[in-house]
Amino acid sequence: VPHTLVVRYPARPRASRIVVARGALAGLGRFVRTLTSATTVALVSDARVLALHGTAARRALARAGVRAVPLIVPRGERAKQPRVLARLWDRMAAARLARADAVVALGGGAIGDVAGFAAATWLRGVPWIGVPTTVLAQVDSSVGGKTGIDLAAGKNLVGAFHQPLGVLADPDTLATLPGRQRRAGLAEVVKAGMIADAALFRSLERDAGALARGDAGALERAIVRAIRAKTRIVQRDERERDGGPRTALNFGHTLGHALEAAHGYRRLLHGEAVAIGMRIAARLSVREAGLPGRELERLEGLLDRLALPRRMPPTSLARLAQAMAHDKKRAGRAVRWVLTPRVGHASVPRLISSRVVRSALLDAGARP
Ligand SMILES: NC(=O)c1ccc[n+]([C@@H]2O[C@H](COP(=O)([O-])OP(=O)(O)OC[C@H]3O[C@@H](n4cnc5c(N)ncnc54)[C@H](O)[C@@H]3O)[C@@H](O)[C@H]2O)c1
Ligand SMILES: [Zn+2]
């Protein structure tokens, strides 16, 4: 059963259309034709994804009479570099990509971020369509319109809000994803349930075994609901106002980002760092926001069943404090935490005393 969500933003003339369906990739050409008047698309992807899913994507585009120019970028975060972006612009110029044409991003979140930003800037903005092929990209990065690249000074420092005209999420493409990556992506689904959708959280508890195994039906159900939850949040707060609804999406991320930075973005996948971050944020929530102890246990139990990490790799407290102090989303000098009073709800980011944070971090395995 295909699920279609139409996402409208108050400030935008055109809605974004999100389709989630097993096998949807075969309909990519029709999707592009319905949403745009493109005759050529820049198909931005990496070599691995292109080898696994590129043929299906290109056949679908060809069947609909759309010319696809493949633009290959490095795998993973290395795609999000200024010189990769500059090369994309040059290749778009060579392909004579016109105002009515479009960019198609086929791959994980990094591909979506750089391809979406290339679309935001090329000819001052052309349409783009996301074809996310990781769990994280399907539930998180393809919704909300954030695009951008990294600098040596930090991740995601340059970018734009540029909503995709359409997103085609095909859960069958996740079959080729390494299990560790699939499970890490599920951490963001757990987050969506925890902060905004108690029924999603319950369905994850029911389906945890199937999700951990990569069952496509269970993945499809979870992905549809997680996208709905994120959509409801970003529609009310497209630009992430200070203290606005969108800040709730940072649940687990205060510490998650710090852990990733402290380990040079190598040791932990983003979702693994967020899983550890959510465990700590939930423990702080018991103390500071009245989260019942048994709801903390539900979160811990669900993350355990998805084989997401319980403890942080050896990290010094000083290194973590330093990384948190550099977080792009901090308010002034203070570090704020999104807490949850109960499953399905989040509170506005709050200042937590450093003594309380310190003891929670030590409990979770940080080195004094
Ligand atoms: N724009 C947003 O709102 C937003 C939100 C969350 C994260 N992000 C960004 O997303 C990025 C992380 O995305 P990610 O976790 O998808 O990882 P990724 O994009 O870094 O991709 C990881 C790897 O997975 C491989 N891969 C992708 N799909 C595959 C498939 N179906 N089968 C086999 N291999 C596949 C890729 O080749 C790549 O090597 C970060 O850069 C992060 O900043 C953006
Ligand atoms: Zn995240």
PDB file of N, CA and C and ligand atoms in Angstrom, residues 140 188 191 253 270 274, ligand 2:
ATOM      1  N   ASP A 140      14.427  10.992   8.454  1.00  0.00           N
ATOM      2  CA  ASP A 140      14.903  12.219   9.086  1.00  0.00           C
ATOM      3  C   ASP A 140      15.332  13.263   8.077  1.00  0.00           C
ATOM      4  N   GLU A 188      16.550   7.181  15.213  1.00  0.00           N
ATOM      5  CA  GLU A 188      15.781   8.413  14.943  1.00  0.00           C
ATOM      6  C   GLU A 188      14.278   8.115  14.927  1.00  0.00           C
ATOM      7  N   LYS A 191      13.333   8.064  18.478  1.00  0.00           N
ATOM      8  CA  LYS A 191      13.255   9.460  18.929  1.00  0.00           C
ATOM      9  C   LYS A 191      11.910  10.070  18.558  1.00  0.00           C
ATOM     10  N   HIS A 253      20.341  14.594  21.192  1.00  0.00           N
ATOM     11  CA  HIS A 253      21.383  15.105  20.310  1.00  0.00           C
ATOM     12  C   HIS A 253      22.413  15.999  21.004  1.00  0.00           C
ATOM     13  N   HIS A 270      25.921   8.116  13.632  1.00  0.00           N
ATOM     14  CA  HIS A 270      25.097   9.161  14.234  1.00  0.00           C
ATOM     15  C   HIS A 270      23.988   8.574  15.123  1.00  0.00           C
ATOM     16  N   VAL A 274      23.190   9.016  19.083  1.00  0.00           N
ATOM     17  CA  VAL A 274      21.893   9.538  19.527  1.00  0.00           C
ATOM     18  C   VAL A 274      21.225   8.562  20.508  1.00  0.00           C
TER      19      VAL A 274
HETATM   20 ZN    ZN B   2      19.844  12.985  14.287  1.00  0.00          ZN
END
